[in-house]
């Protein structure tokens, strides 16, 4: 299997990373060497094997439903790129 | 060509928990921007989610209420996409192993009972809000809502008209508020409906291409949006066009739907199990304790009202329109033992007066006990229907208890037959014409005489008694 | 001072032979002198360090000192530290002053251990050489033309050069153990779930685990006592009784069964590394251990599995860096989407972007089953191999890395060759098992060699016992680079 420059651009688009044609081309060859390495696992017969998503076989602990947080928006927004009236500002969102 | 409409609904219900699904922030509505957005909610680097037990319990209640399967092991997944109101760049949701699968909702469309199967219901987190007022050409982001727990309830595509869709949504709204998992406030976005709509020629087995109408926050808009969309799809097809799969928005001002994104722009959400959250295990003891704490559900209560209080299926449906209304009815009915009469009062005078005053049943100035007492006085003959309305007015104004109002306003129905006979004699004497007409076979004349007697008694005469005495006198 | 163990420093502090402020100042002076040539630190803030040391002194004076109160430590710049710049080695967070403390930081603060600063690292912990840091490469104290390993390269270098008596690190695929090996120090990655990940900037959530890095196993045991413990803010944190990881240090090794995986001594292993590790086995046998050959057949697939799972999780974990709420935002853009794309193109370095692309690809529509699901299944096969192996041995031993430190720039254009450096360390992350690296010799160029121990779940005390007994019999861990003493 191998990625085309268009594949690279499609995934860069999914990941919201700007990439131009020459970068896509350069990434493509590097990514393909990595995918060649990854491809070695395709040969393994994993029928009947349960996927392992977590390092420990434990189940989710549940938090009691109570309000434990207080307002820290001033501290949080002191490090924000753009805020006004307590809101984070972003370029206009068009729906 | 005749067309059939196919609708499936996805309803986002905000769960009535104190805190958010993955953080200890308050979920209260209306706070200043970002004051209820903790480090977890704004997705600071390094923060982690911890699941709220209350949100899981809401989902268990819902599953038990609709007879669904509860997945004893269910899993949270990440749905990846970029949007400024989604701070992590992914929404924590459930895809492959949702907490609830299956279940049915039964409701009335007019007089006809309909049953719709549910596909699933899963837990997820709400997004923040984008405020589009102009900030020098920028959009403001408020993350107070981010992380509010949602139960997304998905129906099978078994709904066939906008009227059915609204009836389904209303029944679901009644149920989720009934079992207390959602406050049902549609203005505040607590109950939001997405409608998947397609049309196909009658008789065709496969579905047409669907378009999804997003974020309908009133039953009226749901109806309007579907009606418009169905018309639009049929016209498009009849004009030789094709329907493209798309997501659309409904504009209440124009009454039209418009394209938000086409299938080509559809996200590739790259779902995968959230490695920060472990599989959720529901143990049997927990499920049983939730089951035992569930209130009697609307469907069961409707059947019981029909058998215990002899109300019609239709009336039982109306009386269980909300849990508060049903509880009011039952308290009033128990107070006087007259279910049928109480039902008429609740759905008649009381509902009309509440509507006029824009109050809901929980705000009624007339308590269930008082209404019961009023009906008891009708039943024992103290009050005629007409007098009872006057007493009801007194109760509404807060003039005191039923008997006190009857006493104070002199509204007692005449029970002394001697006094009544005298009035009747007077009326017969001064209405000879009507008496003659009655004898010549005109039934109407009888009613006119009753009216005169009631008038002369200032409404205090017992109509049944008047009827009997008058008949006897005219023999 | 620069050679003192944590126990020795704690004893000096307790005996009032030195104050925490004096001790901190000595290390700060050493950092001032040596860091410019090593670049082990991203942030040093003497005022903050000395203020924390003064607080520790007050605790000592008040008789409320814990075992390590007053002993300073350096923290990997991956841990959010309230009021400190926390960059994760990235331009994306070059201006991010964390507004809260990671759980690990809270624990060290509660223990009264002043922070000497934030150590350099591969960007978002992605790298095995510390060359991907936005703040420049870290140099190996044994030879500054060589890499220190990564991603906790700053931590390893600062401990090796004795710029700090100890440091924290994190390990997703070997990021504590490999730099520990390449810098000649001891480092331990605990069982997944023992140390809270709250406040530790996520790379691959199901693999990330923080751990101690210090000259000796005894030091690591003391630090592990501070770092571990249940945290309700991390859903994967394990609720277990608190352990004393020093409890078994002095146990003899008589009867210890060491498993030697044949796959770890096969093709690809540098001869000098093999010889040193084998010599260490001989030494451990002298101490009473026996060996048994085992097989971890599926471990050979660890790298492909890892390079599916870790980038997949990372691609999602790093989506929050969008220029909206904190960190870098591109100075110019035409609209929201352009702001996202430029911010992320400019804010992330090449290796991070590469892994985000890999992750986005393996999770994208139509590829999930072939890549992600297949990798998760093989992950289980790898874990099962360990379960089987631990039926016949108490601890698994092998090399930490296939070679010693390589030259700066030598592998930076060849990602796959770089990835192969983590061949022996990744399996423990996939299985969630504890692993540690300790010095066991030097190659002909004078560069350190590390051996790796992998234990069964929660067997840290046993591993530390083995390492400590070995370190009592050898002095590899006590060596300090010439000119840095």
Coordinates of N, CA and C in Angstrom, one line a residue, chain C residues 62-138:
Chain C
X62 N 10.4 23.5 61.2 CA 9.3 23.2 62.0 C 9.1 21.8 62.3
X63 N 10.0 21.0 61.9 CA 9.9 19.5 62.2 C 8.8 18.8 61.4
X64 N 8.4 19.4 60.3 CA 7.4 18.8 59.5 C 7.9 18.2 58.2
X65 N 9.2 17.9 58.2 CA 9.8 17.4 56.9 C 9.5 16.0 56.6
X66 N 9.3 15.7 55.3 CA 9.1 14.3 54.9 C 10.5 13.8 54.5
X67 N 10.6 12.5 54.0 CA 11.9 11.9 53.7 C 12.7 12.7 52.7
X68 N 12.1 13.4 51.8 CA 12.9 14.1 50.8 C 12.7 15.6 50.8
X69 N 12.1 16.2 51.9 CA 11.9 17.6 51.9 C 13.1 18.4 51.8
X70 N 13.2 19.3 50.9 CA 14.3 20.2 50.7 C 15.2 19.7 49.6
X71 N 15.1 18.5 49.1 CA 15.9 18.0 48.0 C 15.3 18.5 46.7
X72 N 16.1 19.2 45.9 CA 15.5 19.7 44.6 C 15.4 18.7 43.5
X73 N 14.6 18.9 42.6 CA 14.3 18.0 41.5 C 14.0 18.8 40.2
X74 N 14.3 18.3 39.1 CA 14.0 19.0 37.8 C 12.8 18.2 37.1
X75 N 11.9 19.0 36.5 CA 10.7 18.4 35.9 C 10.7 18.5 34.4
X76 N 10.3 17.4 33.8 CA 10.2 17.4 32.3 C 9.1 18.5 32.0
X77 N 9.4 19.2 30.9 CA 8.5 20.3 30.5 C 7.1 19.8 30.0
X78 N 6.8 18.6 30.3 CA 5.5 18.0 29.8 C 4.5 18.2 31.0
X79 N 5.0 18.4 32.2 CA 4.1 18.5 33.4 C 3.6 20.0 33.5
X80 N 2.3 20.2 33.5 CA 1.8 21.5 33.8 C 2.2 22.0 35.2
X81 N 2.8 23.1 35.3 CA 3.3 23.6 36.5 C 2.8 25.1 36.7
X82 N 2.0 25.2 37.7 CA 1.3 26.5 37.9 C 2.3 27.7 38.0
X83 N 2.0 28.6 37.1 CA 2.9 29.8 37.1 C 4.2 29.7 36.3
X84 N 4.5 28.4 35.9 CA 5.7 28.2 35.1 C 5.4 28.0 33.6
X85 N 6.3 28.5 32.8 CA 6.1 28.2 31.4 C 6.1 26.7 31.2
X86 N 5.2 26.1 30.5 CA 5.1 24.7 30.2 C 4.9 24.5 28.7
X87 N 6.0 24.2 28.0 CA 6.0 24.2 26.6 C 5.8 22.9 25.9
X88 N 6.2 21.8 26.6 CA 6.2 20.5 25.9 C 7.1 20.4 24.7
X89 N 8.1 21.3 24.8 CA 9.1 21.3 23.7 C 8.6 21.8 22.4
X90 N 7.5 22.6 22.4 CA 6.8 23.0 21.2 C 6.7 24.5 21.0
X91 N 6.8 25.0 19.8 CA 6.4 26.3 19.5 C 4.9 26.6 19.8
X92 N 4.2 25.5 19.7 CA 2.7 25.6 19.9 C 2.4 26.1 21.3
X93 N 3.3 25.8 22.3 CA 3.1 26.2 23.7 C 4.3 27.1 24.2
X94 N 4.9 27.8 23.2 CA 6.1 28.5 23.6 C 5.8 29.6 24.6
X95 N 4.5 30.0 24.7 CA 4.1 31.1 25.6 C 3.1 30.6 26.6
X96 N 3.0 29.3 26.8 CA 1.9 28.8 27.7 C 2.4 28.7 29.2
X97 N 1.9 29.6 30.0 CA 2.2 29.6 31.4 C 1.0 28.8 32.0
X98 N 1.3 27.6 32.5 CA 0.2 26.7 33.0 C -0.5 27.4 34.1
X99 N -1.9 27.3 34.1 CA -2.6 27.9 35.2 C -3.0 26.8 36.3
X100 N -2.3 25.7 36.2 CA -2.6 24.6 37.3 C -1.4 23.7 37.3
X101 N -1.4 22.9 38.4 CA -0.3 21.9 38.6 C -0.8 20.5 38.2
X102 N 0.1 19.8 37.5 CA -0.1 18.4 37.3 C -0.1 17.7 38.6
X103 N -0.8 16.5 38.6 CA -0.9 15.7 39.9 C 0.6 15.4 40.4
X104 N 1.4 15.0 39.4 CA 2.8 14.7 39.8 C 3.5 15.9 40.5
X105 N 3.3 17.1 39.9 CA 3.9 18.3 40.5 C 3.3 18.5 41.9
X106 N 2.0 18.3 42.0 CA 1.4 18.5 43.3 C 2.0 17.6 44.4
X107 N 2.3 16.4 43.9 CA 2.9 15.4 44.9 C 4.3 15.8 45.3
X108 N 5.1 16.3 44.3 CA 6.5 16.7 44.7 C 6.4 18.0 45.5
X109 N 5.4 18.9 45.3 CA 5.3 20.1 46.1 C 4.9 19.6 47.5
X110 N 4.0 18.7 47.6 CA 3.5 18.2 48.9 C 4.7 17.6 49.7
X111 N 5.6 16.9 48.9 CA 6.8 16.3 49.6 C 7.8 17.3 49.9
X112 N 7.6 18.6 49.5 CA 8.6 19.7 49.9 C 9.8 19.7 49.0
X113 N 9.7 19.2 47.8 CA 10.9 19.1 46.9 C 10.9 20.3 45.9
X114 N 11.8 21.2 46.1 CA 11.8 22.4 45.2 C 12.1 22.0 43.7
X115 N 11.5 22.8 42.8 CA 11.7 22.5 41.4 C 12.9 23.3 40.9
X116 N 13.9 22.7 40.2 CA 15.0 23.4 39.7 C 14.7 23.9 38.3
X117 N 13.6 23.6 37.7 CA 13.2 24.1 36.4 C 12.6 23.0 35.5
X118 N 12.4 23.4 34.3 CA 11.7 22.5 33.4 C 12.7 22.0 32.3
X119 N 12.7 20.7 32.2 CA 13.8 20.1 31.3 C 13.3 20.0 29.8
X120 N 14.3 20.1 29.0 CA 14.1 20.0 27.5 C 13.6 18.6 27.1
X121 N 12.9 18.5 26.0 CA 12.3 17.2 25.6 C 12.0 17.3 24.1
X122 N 11.9 16.1 23.5 CA 11.4 16.1 22.1 C 10.0 16.7 22.1
X123 N 9.6 17.4 21.0 CA 8.4 18.1 20.9 C 7.2 17.1 21.2
X124 N 6.4 17.4 22.2 CA 5.2 16.6 22.6 C 5.7 15.2 22.8
X125 N 6.9 15.0 23.3 CA 7.5 13.7 23.6 C 7.6 12.7 22.4
X126 N 7.6 13.3 21.2 CA 7.8 12.5 20.0 C 9.2 12.5 19.5
X127 N 10.0 11.5 19.9 CA 11.3 11.5 19.4 C 12.2 10.6 20.3
X128 N 13.3 10.2 19.7 CA 14.2 9.3 20.5 C 15.6 9.9 20.6
X129 N 15.7 11.2 20.3 CA 17.0 11.9 20.3 C 17.1 13.3 20.9
X130 N 15.9 13.8 21.2 CA 15.7 15.1 21.7 C 16.0 16.2 20.7
X131 N 16.1 15.8 19.4 CA 16.4 16.8 18.4 C 15.1 17.4 17.8
X132 N 13.9 16.9 18.2 CA 12.7 17.6 17.7 C 12.2 18.7 18.5
X133 N 12.9 19.0 19.6 CA 12.5 20.2 20.5 C 12.6 21.5 19.7
X134 N 11.5 22.3 19.9 CA 11.5 23.7 19.4 C 12.6 24.5 20.0
X135 N 13.1 24.1 21.2 CA 14.1 24.8 21.9 C 15.5 24.3 21.7
X136 N 15.7 23.5 20.6 CA 17.0 23.1 20.3 C 17.3 21.7 20.9
X137 N 18.3 21.0 20.3 CA 18.6 19.7 20.7 C 19.3 19.7 22.1
X138 N 19.2 18.7 22.8 CA 20.0 18.5 24.1 C 21.2 17.7 23.7

